[in-house]
Amino acid sequence: MAPAPSIDLDVIIESLAAAEIARNFALASFTLNLWDIIICLDKEIQYFWTGAWTVSRVLYLWNRYVSPFLQILVLICFFHPSLSDKSCENGIKACFAINVIALATIQLVLVLRIWYLFPRSRTIRAMCIFSFVTCTILSAIFVGESFPFFRSIQIDIPGVRKMGCAIPAPVNLWRLFIPPLVLHTVLFVFTTVRALRTPNLFQEAPLMRRILRDGGIFYFVVIVVVGLTAVFSFFTNKPKINIPAIYSGTLLCLCSIAISRLMLSIQSVADRLGFNESWILNNVELSRVVWRKGSHDGEIIVEVDPGDPIELTNVHENRICDSPTDTTDHGHGGHRVASPYETENDVESGEGQKGNSKSGGLAVRVTRLGYLDDPHSGPRSPLPDW
């Protein structure tokens, strides 16, 4: 191993003060993450600890628990009194490698979200995948290039007790935070475009309004945190700013909490309305109709203008009822309740819900009897599992 660089005493003292700040940030981040896990544990058990293994479940659990694991490793590097130089260097390298993987998981969740918001736009889907892959590769390259500069130094000052590792931050590590910042900005632009293309949908549909609202809050948190981290890591001559931003793990903690809350929020709305999450995020039928939640669980009311040239097909009058056993008209006053999921040609909302609705089926009220089936929408694609 190359000899440790010589550092002035004033720089060492300032670095020790910066390390103490970073240590406090790391401890606070771990506490915040643990507190958030505890207060959300009931919903987490309900939505993600049981049921079939899906992409959504795997990503949530990985994102949720890799962050506290990383923070424990960071705290060991900060507080262990007798780590060797080699152990310190390997520990810090492991922290940054895990950080890249964890951030890639968070970004993948958002890319999948955009993927299902644009079911017919191959261009936007391709741009999302390309941006994600490019961001992940660049982050891995930048971290790998910084590994040779993670070198532990010995601090031997009378009256100063050694605590944790002493590894100055590489001068070019700020580049690590630029690709995530660019990617999250691109994804936020796509979300905004989706909202602007169907403004009435987000005004009338509670599900999509929740997705847009929570997504906007999440992007705000991520852009602020990633942006500040990138800026602070650039100040290599100011250890009290640079070291806490790079070594504390606060970036991953806040992003992990935000994406966990986003996924829990979507799942809670899906559970309350009797849908599953794949139907919400697929959003094919939501993009074509104006609807709102009905008065019963698992019921949505579709508003159809009598002059609207939308064709209604796939209707059998003996299937128009309020329940699977009730075929009477209960006087909905121009609205009738349709019981879906009975033909292979039903709309995606029905296909995605066979056997999944807690109320026994999704009830759809329309102003004319039947399901909405737009002949100009093109061939239907199978639903994803997330």
CSV table of C-alpha atoms in Angstrom, one decimal:
chain,number,residue,atom,x,y,z
A,1,MET,CA,0.0,0.0,0.0
A,2,ALA,CA,1.3,3.5,-0.8
A,3,PRO,CA,2.4,5.6,2.2
A,4,ALA,CA,-0.3,7.8,3.6
A,5,PRO,CA,0.0,11.5,2.5
A,6,SER,CA,1.4,14.0,4.9
A,7,ILE,CA,-1.3,16.4,6.3
A,8,ASP,CA,-0.9,19.6,8.2
A,9,LEU,CA,-2.0,19.7,11.9
A,10,ASP,CA,-4.7,22.4,11.2
A,11,VAL,CA,-6.2,20.3,8.4
A,12,ILE,CA,-6.2,17.2,10.7
A,13,ILE,CA,-8.0,19.2,13.4
A,14,GLU,CA,-10.6,20.5,11.0
A,15,SER,CA,-11.1,17.0,9.5
A,16,LEU,CA,-11.7,15.6,13.0
A,17,ALA,CA,-14.4,18.3,13.6
A,18,ALA,CA,-15.9,17.4,10.2
A,19,ALA,CA,-15.8,13.7,11.1
A,20,GLU,CA,-17.7,14.4,14.3
A,21,ILE,CA,-20.4,16.3,12.3
A,22,ALA,CA,-20.6,13.4,9.8
A,23,ARG,CA,-20.8,10.9,12.7
A,24,ASN,CA,-23.8,12.8,14.2
A,25,PHE,CA,-25.5,12.9,10.8
A,26,ALA,CA,-25.0,9.2,10.3
A,27,LEU,CA,-26.5,8.4,13.7
A,28,ALA,CA,-29.4,10.7,13.1
A,29,SER,CA,-30.1,9.2,9.7
A,30,PHE,CA,-30.0,5.7,11.1
A,31,THR,CA,-32.4,6.7,13.9
A,32,LEU,CA,-34.8,8.3,11.4
A,33,ASN,CA,-34.8,5.2,9.2
A,34,LEU,CA,-35.4,2.9,12.1
A,35,TRP,CA,-38.2,5.2,13.4
A,36,ASP,CA,-39.9,5.2,9.9
A,37,ILE,CA,-39.7,1.4,9.7
A,38,ILE,CA,-41.3,1.1,13.1
A,39,ILE,CA,-44.2,3.4,12.4
A,40,CYS,CA,-45.0,1.9,9.0
A,41,LEU,CA,-44.5,-1.7,10.0
A,42,ASP,CA,-48.2,-2.5,10.2
A,43,LYS,CA,-48.8,-1.3,6.6
A,44,GLU,CA,-45.6,-3.0,5.4
A,45,ILE,CA,-46.7,-6.3,6.9
A,46,GLN,CA,-50.1,-6.0,5.3
A,47,TYR,CA,-49.0,-5.0,1.8
A,48,PHE,CA,-45.5,-6.5,1.3
A,49,TRP,CA,-44.9,-9.4,3.8
A,50,THR,CA,-47.6,-11.7,2.4
A,51,GLY,CA,-48.8,-12.7,-0.9
A,52,ALA,CA,-47.0,-13.7,-4.2
A,53,TRP,CA,-43.5,-12.5,-4.9
A,54,THR,CA,-43.7,-9.7,-7.4
A,55,VAL,CA,-41.3,-7.1,-8.7
A,56,SER,CA,-42.9,-4.5,-6.5
A,57,ARG,CA,-42.5,-6.6,-3.4
A,58,VAL,CA,-38.8,-7.5,-4.1
A,59,LEU,CA,-37.9,-3.9,-4.8
A,60,TYR,CA,-39.7,-2.6,-1.8
A,61,LEU,CA,-38.1,-5.0,0.7
A,62,TRP,CA,-34.6,-4.5,-0.8
A,63,ASN,CA,-34.9,-0.8,-0.7
A,64,ARG,CA,-36.4,-0.8,2.8
A,65,TYR,CA,-33.7,-2.8,4.5
A,66,VAL,CA,-30.5,-2.3,2.5
A,67,SER,CA,-30.4,1.3,3.7
A,68,PRO,CA,-30.3,0.5,7.5
A,69,PHE,CA,-27.7,-2.2,6.7
A,70,LEU,CA,-25.6,0.3,5.0
A,71,GLN,CA,-26.0,2.8,7.8
A,72,ILE,CA,-24.9,0.2,10.3
A,73,LEU,CA,-21.7,-0.3,8.3
A,74,VAL,CA,-21.2,3.4,8.2
A,75,LEU,CA,-21.6,3.7,12.0
A,76,ILE,CA,-19.0,0.9,12.5
A,77,CYS,CA,-16.5,2.8,10.3
A,78,PHE,CA,-17.3,6.0,12.3
A,79,PHE,CA,-17.3,4.6,15.9
A,80,HIS,CA,-15.1,1.5,16.0
A,81,PRO,CA,-12.0,2.4,18.0
A,82,SER,CA,-9.5,-0.1,16.7
A,83,LEU,CA,-10.1,-0.8,13.0
A,84,SER,CA,-7.0,-1.4,10.9
A,85,ASP,CA,-6.2,0.8,8.0
A,86,LYS,CA,-7.0,-2.0,5.6
A,87,SER,CA,-10.4,-2.7,7.3
A,88,CYS,CA,-11.2,1.0,7.1
A,89,GLU,CA,-10.5,1.2,3.4
A,90,ASN,CA,-12.4,-1.9,2.6
A,91,GLY,CA,-15.3,-0.8,4.8
A,92,ILE,CA,-15.6,2.6,3.1
A,93,LYS,CA,-15.3,1.0,-0.4
A,94,ALA,CA,-18.1,-1.4,0.5
A,95,CYS,CA,-20.3,1.5,1.7
A,96,PHE,CA,-20.0,3.3,-1.6
A,97,ALA,CA,-20.5,0.1,-3.7
A,98,ILE,CA,-23.7,-0.7,-1.7
A,99,ASN,CA,-24.8,2.9,-2.0
A,100,VAL,CA,-24.6,2.7,-5.8
A,101,ILE,CA,-26.7,-0.5,-5.8
A,102,ALA,CA,-29.3,0.9,-3.4
A,103,LEU,CA,-29.7,4.1,-5.4
A,104,ALA,CA,-30.1,2.1,-8.6
A,105,THR,CA,-32.9,0.2,-6.9
A,106,ILE,CA,-34.7,3.4,-6.0
A,107,GLN,CA,-34.3,4.6,-9.6
A,108,LEU,CA,-35.6,1.4,-11.0
A,109,VAL,CA,-38.8,1.8,-9.0
A,110,LEU,CA,-39.3,5.2,-10.6
A,111,VAL,CA,-38.4,4.0,-14.1
A,112,LEU,CA,-41.0,1.2,-13.8
A,113,ARG,CA,-43.5,3.7,-12.6
A,114,ILE,CA,-42.9,5.9,-15.7
A,115,TRP,CA,-43.0,2.7,-17.8
A,116,TYR,CA,-46.6,1.9,-16.8
A,117,LEU,CA,-47.7,5.5,-17.1
A,118,PHE,CA,-46.8,5.5,-20.8
A,119,PRO,CA,-48.1,2.1,-22.0
A,120,ARG,CA,-48.1,3.1,-25.7
A,121,SER,CA,-45.1,5.4,-25.9
A,122,ARG,CA,-42.1,3.3,-27.0
A,123,THR,CA,-40.0,6.4,-27.3
A,124,ILE,CA,-40.5,7.5,-23.7
A,125,ARG,CA,-40.0,3.9,-22.4
A,126,ALA,CA,-36.8,3.6,-24.3
A,127,MET,CA,-35.6,6.9,-23.0
A,128,CYS,CA,-36.3,5.9,-19.5
A,129,ILE,CA,-34.4,2.6,-19.8
A,130,PHE,CA,-31.5,4.2,-21.6
A,131,SER,CA,-31.3,7.0,-18.9
A,132,PHE,CA,-31.4,4.4,-16.1
A,133,VAL,CA,-28.8,2.1,-17.6
A,134,THR,CA,-26.5,5.1,-18.4
A,135,CYS,CA,-26.9,6.6,-14.9
A,136,THR,CA,-26.1,3.3,-13.2
A,137,ILE,CA,-23.0,2.6,-15.4
A,138,LEU,CA,-21.6,6.1,-14.9
A,139,SER,CA,-22.2,5.9,-11.1
A,140,ALA,CA,-20.4,2.6,-10.9
A,141,ILE,CA,-17.5,3.9,-13.0
A,142,PHE,CA,-17.1,7.1,-10.9
A,143,VAL,CA,-17.1,5.0,-7.7
A,144,GLY,CA,-14.6,2.6,-9.1
A,145,GLU,CA,-12.3,5.4,-10.2
A,146,SER,CA,-12.4,6.8,-6.7
A,147,PHE,CA,-11.4,3.5,-4.9
A,148,PRO,CA,-7.6,4.0,-5.2
A,149,PHE,CA,-8.0,7.4,-3.4
A,150,PHE,CA,-9.6,5.9,-0.3
A,151,ARG,CA,-6.6,5.7,1.9
A,152,SER,CA,-6.6,5.6,5.6
A,153,ILE,CA,-4.3,8.0,7.5
A,154,GLN,CA,-2.9,7.7,11.0
A,155,ILE,CA,-3.9,10.5,13.5
A,156,ASP,CA,-1.5,10.6,16.4
A,157,ILE,CA,-2.2,13.7,18.4
A,158,PRO,CA,-1.5,13.8,22.2
A,159,GLY,CA,-4.8,13.9,24.1
A,160,VAL,CA,-6.9,12.9,21.1
A,161,ARG,CA,-8.5,9.5,21.3
A,162,LYS,CA,-8.9,7.8,18.0
A,163,MET,CA,-12.5,6.9,17.0
A,164,GLY,CA,-13.4,5.3,13.7
A,165,CYS,CA,-11.7,5.6,10.4
A,166,ALA,CA,-9.8,8.6,9.1
A,167,ILE,CA,-10.1,8.7,5.3
A,168,PRO,CA,-10.0,12.0,3.4
A,169,ALA,CA,-12.7,12.3,0.7
A,170,PRO,CA,-11.4,12.0,-2.9
A,171,VAL,CA,-11.5,15.3,-4.7
A,172,ASN,CA,-13.5,14.0,-7.7
A,173,LEU,CA,-16.2,12.1,-5.8
A,174,TRP,CA,-18.8,14.8,-6.5
A,175,ARG,CA,-19.2,13.3,-9.9
A,176,LEU,CA,-21.0,10.3,-8.3
A,177,PHE,CA,-24.1,12.4,-7.6
A,178,ILE,CA,-24.5,14.0,-11.0
A,179,PRO,CA,-26.0,11.0,-12.9
A,180,PRO,CA,-28.8,10.4,-10.3
A,181,LEU,CA,-29.6,14.1,-10.3
A,182,VAL,CA,-30.0,14.1,-14.1
A,183,LEU,CA,-32.0,10.9,-14.1
A,184,HIS,CA,-34.5,12.0,-11.4
A,185,THR,CA,-34.9,15.3,-13.3
A,186,VAL,CA,-35.7,13.4,-16.5
A,187,LEU,CA,-38.2,11.2,-14.7
A,188,PHE,CA,-39.9,14.2,-13.1
A,189,VAL,CA,-40.3,15.8,-16.6
A,190,PHE,CA,-42.0,12.6,-17.9
A,191,THR,CA,-44.4,12.6,-14.9
A,192,THR,CA,-45.2,16.2,-15.6
A,193,VAL,CA,-45.8,15.5,-19.3
A,194,ARG,CA,-48.2,12.6,-18.4
A,195,ALA,CA,-50.2,14.9,-16.1
A,196,LEU,CA,-50.4,17.7,-18.7
A,197,ARG,CA,-51.5,15.3,-21.5
A,198,THR,CA,-54.6,14.2,-19.4
A,199,PRO,CA,-55.4,17.1,-17.0
A,200,ASN,CA,-59.0,16.0,-16.5
A,201,LEU,CA,-57.9,12.5,-15.5
A,202,PHE,CA,-55.8,13.8,-12.6
A,203,GLN,CA,-58.6,16.1,-11.5
A,204,GLU,CA,-61.3,13.4,-11.4
A,205,ALA,CA,-59.3,10.2,-10.7
A,206,PRO,CA,-58.3,9.8,-7.0
A,207,LEU,CA,-55.7,7.1,-7.8
A,208,MET,CA,-53.8,9.1,-10.4
A,209,ARG,CA,-54.1,12.2,-8.3
A,210,ARG,CA,-52.4,10.4,-5.5
A,211,ILE,CA,-49.7,9.0,-7.7
A,212,LEU,CA,-49.0,12.5,-9.1
A,213,ARG,CA,-49.1,14.2,-5.7
A,214,ASP,CA,-46.9,11.6,-3.9
A,215,GLY,CA,-44.6,11.4,-6.9
A,216,GLY,CA,-44.2,15.2,-6.9
A,217,ILE,CA,-43.3,15.2,-3.2
A,218,PHE,CA,-40.8,12.4,-3.7
A,219,TYR,CA,-39.1,14.1,-6.6
A,220,PHE,CA,-38.9,17.3,-4.6
A,221,VAL,CA,-37.2,15.5,-1.8
A,222,VAL,CA,-34.8,13.6,-4.0
A,223,ILE,CA,-33.8,16.6,-6.2
A,224,VAL,CA,-33.2,18.7,-3.1
A,225,VAL,CA,-31.2,16.0,-1.3
A,226,VAL,CA,-29.2,14.8,-4.3
A,227,GLY,CA,-28.6,18.4,-5.5
A,228,LEU,CA,-27.3,19.6,-2.1
A,229,THR,CA,-25.2,16.5,-1.7
A,230,ALA,CA,-23.6,17.0,-5.2
A,231,VAL,CA,-22.9,20.7,-4.3
A,232,PHE,CA,-21.6,20.0,-0.9
A,233,SER,CA,-19.3,17.2,-2.1
A,234,PHE,CA,-17.7,19.7,-4.5
A,235,PHE,CA,-16.2,21.7,-1.6
A,236,THR,CA,-13.2,19.6,-1.1
A,237,ASN,CA,-11.4,22.4,0.7
A,238,LYS,CA,-14.1,22.6,3.3
A,239,PRO,CA,-14.2,19.3,5.2
A,240,LYS,CA,-17.0,20.4,7.5
A,241,ILE,CA,-19.3,20.5,4.4
A,242,ASN,CA,-17.6,17.9,2.2
A,243,ILE,CA,-17.2,15.0,4.6
A,244,PRO,CA,-20.7,14.9,6.1
A,245,ALA,CA,-22.2,15.1,2.6
A,246,ILE,CA,-20.1,12.2,1.4
A,247,TYR,CA,-19.7,9.8,4.3
A,248,SER,CA,-22.9,10.2,6.5
A,249,GLY,CA,-25.3,8.2,4.4
A,250,THR,CA,-28.0,10.8,4.7
A,251,LEU,CA,-28.7,10.8,0.9
A,252,LEU,CA,-29.6,7.2,0.8
A,253,CYS,CA,-31.6,7.3,4.0
A,254,LEU,CA,-33.9,10.1,2.9
A,255,CYS,CA,-34.3,8.7,-0.6
A,256,SER,CA,-35.1,5.2,0.8
A,257,ILE,CA,-37.7,6.6,3.2
A,258,ALA,CA,-39.3,8.7,0.4
A,259,ILE,CA,-39.6,5.8,-2.1
A,260,SER,CA,-40.9,3.5,0.7
A,261,ARG,CA,-43.6,6.0,1.6
A,262,LEU,CA,-44.5,6.4,-2.1
A,263,MET,CA,-45.0,2.6,-2.6
A,264,LEU,CA,-46.9,2.3,0.6
A,265,SER,CA,-49.2,5.1,-0.4
A,266,ILE,CA,-50.0,3.6,-3.7
A,267,GLN,CA,-50.7,0.2,-2.1
A,268,SER,CA,-52.9,1.8,0.5
A,269,VAL,CA,-55.1,3.4,-2.2
A,270,ALA,CA,-55.2,0.2,-4.1
A,271,ASP,CA,-56.4,-1.7,-1.0
A,272,ARG,CA,-58.9,1.0,-0.1
A,273,LEU,CA,-60.5,1.0,-3.6
A,274,GLY,CA,-60.3,-2.8,-4.0
A,275,PHE,CA,-57.8,-2.7,-6.9
A,276,ASN,CA,-54.4,-4.2,-7.2
A,277,GLU,CA,-51.3,-2.0,-7.8
A,278,SER,CA,-50.6,-3.4,-11.3
A,279,TRP,CA,-54.0,-2.0,-12.5
A,280,ILE,CA,-53.3,1.4,-11.0
A,281,LEU,CA,-49.8,1.7,-12.5
A,282,ASN,CA,-50.9,0.3,-15.9
A,283,ASN,CA,-53.3,3.2,-16.3
A,284,VAL,CA,-54.5,2.3,-19.8
A,285,GLU,CA,-58.2,2.7,-19.2
A,286,LEU,CA,-57.6,5.6,-16.8
A,287,SER,CA,-56.1,7.6,-19.7
A,288,ARG,CA,-59.3,7.3,-21.7
A,289,VAL,CA,-62.2,7.9,-19.3
A,290,VAL,CA,-63.2,10.2,-16.5
A,291,TRP,CA,-64.1,8.3,-13.4
A,292,ARG,CA,-64.3,8.6,-9.6
A,293,LYS,CA,-64.7,6.3,-6.6
A,294,GLY,CA,-68.2,4.9,-6.0
A,295,SER,CA,-70.0,4.7,-2.7
A,296,HIS,CA,-69.0,1.0,-2.1
A,297,ASP,CA,-65.6,-0.7,-1.9
A,298,GLY,CA,-64.3,-1.8,-5.3
A,299,GLU,CA,-66.7,0.4,-7.2
A,300,ILE,CA,-65.8,3.2,-9.7
A,301,ILE,CA,-68.3,5.5,-11.5
A,302,VAL,CA,-67.4,6.2,-15.2
A,303,GLU,CA,-68.9,9.5,-16.6
A,304,VAL,CA,-69.8,9.1,-20.3
A,305,ASP,CA,-71.2,12.0,-22.3
A,306,PRO,CA,-74.2,10.9,-24.3
A,307,GLY,CA,-72.8,12.6,-27.3
A,308,ASP,CA,-69.4,11.0,-26.9
A,309,PRO,CA,-68.6,8.7,-29.9
A,310,ILE,CA,-67.0,6.1,-27.7
A,311,GLU,CA,-68.2,2.6,-28.7
A,312,LEU,CA,-69.6,0.3,-26.0
A,313,THR,CA,-69.0,-3.4,-26.7
A,314,ASN,CA,-68.7,-6.8,-24.9
A,315,VAL,CA,-72.0,-6.4,-23.0
A,316,HIS,CA,-74.4,-9.2,-22.0
A,317,GLU,CA,-77.6,-8.0,-20.3
A,318,ASN,CA,-77.8,-11.0,-18.1
A,319,ARG,CA,-74.5,-9.8,-16.5
A,320,ILE,CA,-75.8,-6.3,-15.6
A,321,CYS,CA,-76.4,-6.4,-11.8
A,322,ASP,CA,-75.3,-5.0,-8.5
A,323,SER,CA,-73.9,-8.3,-7.3
A,324,PRO,CA,-73.2,-11.7,-8.9
A,325,THR,CA,-76.6,-13.0,-7.7
A,326,ASP,CA,-78.8,-9.9,-8.1
A,327,THR,CA,-80.2,-9.2,-11.6
A,328,THR,CA,-82.7,-6.5,-10.6
A,329,ASP,CA,-82.6,-2.8,-11.4
A,330,HIS,CA,-82.1,-0.9,-8.1
A,331,GLY,CA,-83.0,2.4,-9.6
A,332,HIS,CA,-79.6,4.0,-10.2
A,333,GLY,CA,-81.4,6.6,-12.3
A,334,GLY,CA,-79.6,6.2,-15.6
A,335,HIS,CA,-76.6,4.5,-14.2
A,336,ARG,CA,-76.3,0.8,-14.0
A,337,VAL,CA,-73.7,-1.3,-12.3
A,338,ALA,CA,-71.7,-3.7,-14.5
A,339,SER,CA,-70.1,-6.9,-13.2
A,340,PRO,CA,-66.8,-7.4,-15.0
A,341,TYR,CA,-64.2,-10.1,-15.6
A,342,GLU,CA,-66.4,-12.5,-17.6
A,343,THR,CA,-64.9,-12.4,-21.1
A,344,GLU,CA,-61.4,-12.4,-22.5
A,345,ASN,CA,-62.1,-9.2,-24.4
A,346,ASP,CA,-62.9,-7.1,-21.3
A,347,VAL,CA,-60.9,-4.0,-20.7
A,348,GLU,CA,-57.6,-4.2,-18.8
A,349,SER,CA,-59.1,-3.2,-15.5
A,350,GLY,CA,-61.2,-6.3,-15.6
A,351,GLU,CA,-58.4,-8.6,-16.8
A,352,GLY,CA,-56.1,-7.4,-14.1
A,353,GLN,CA,-58.6,-7.9,-11.3
A,354,LYS,CA,-59.8,-11.5,-11.6
A,355,GLY,CA,-59.9,-12.8,-8.1
A,356,ASN,CA,-58.0,-9.8,-6.7
A,357,SER,CA,-60.8,-7.4,-5.5
A,358,LYS,CA,-61.5,-7.6,-1.8
A,359,SER,CA,-65.2,-6.9,-2.5
A,360,GLY,CA,-65.5,-9.8,-4.9
A,361,GLY,CA,-65.3,-7.8,-8.1
A,362,LEU,CA,-64.8,-4.3,-9.5
A,363,ALA,CA,-68.2,-2.6,-10.1
A,364,VAL,CA,-68.3,-0.1,-12.9
A,365,ARG,CA,-71.2,2.4,-13.3
A,366,VAL,CA,-71.6,3.8,-16.8
A,367,THR,CA,-74.3,6.1,-18.2
A,368,ARG,CA,-74.9,3.5,-21.0
A,369,LEU,CA,-74.9,-0.2,-20.2
A,370,GLY,CA,-71.5,-1.8,-21.0
A,371,TYR,CA,-67.7,-1.5,-20.8
A,372,LEU,CA,-65.7,1.2,-22.5
A,373,ASP,CA,-63.8,-0.2,-25.5
A,374,ASP,CA,-62.1,2.4,-27.7
A,375,PRO,CA,-61.6,0.9,-31.2
A,376,HIS,CA,-58.9,3.4,-31.9
A,377,SER,CA,-56.7,2.4,-29.0
A,378,GLY,CA,-54.9,-0.4,-30.8
A,379,PRO,CA,-54.1,-3.9,-29.6
A,380,ARG,CA,-54.1,-4.6,-25.9
A,381,SER,CA,-51.0,-5.7,-24.2
A,382,PRO,CA,-50.8,-8.1,-21.1
A,383,LEU,CA,-50.8,-6.5,-17.7
A,384,PRO,CA,-47.5,-6.3,-15.8
A,385,ASP,CA,-47.2,-7.8,-12.3
A,386,TRP,CA,-46.3,-4.5,-10.8
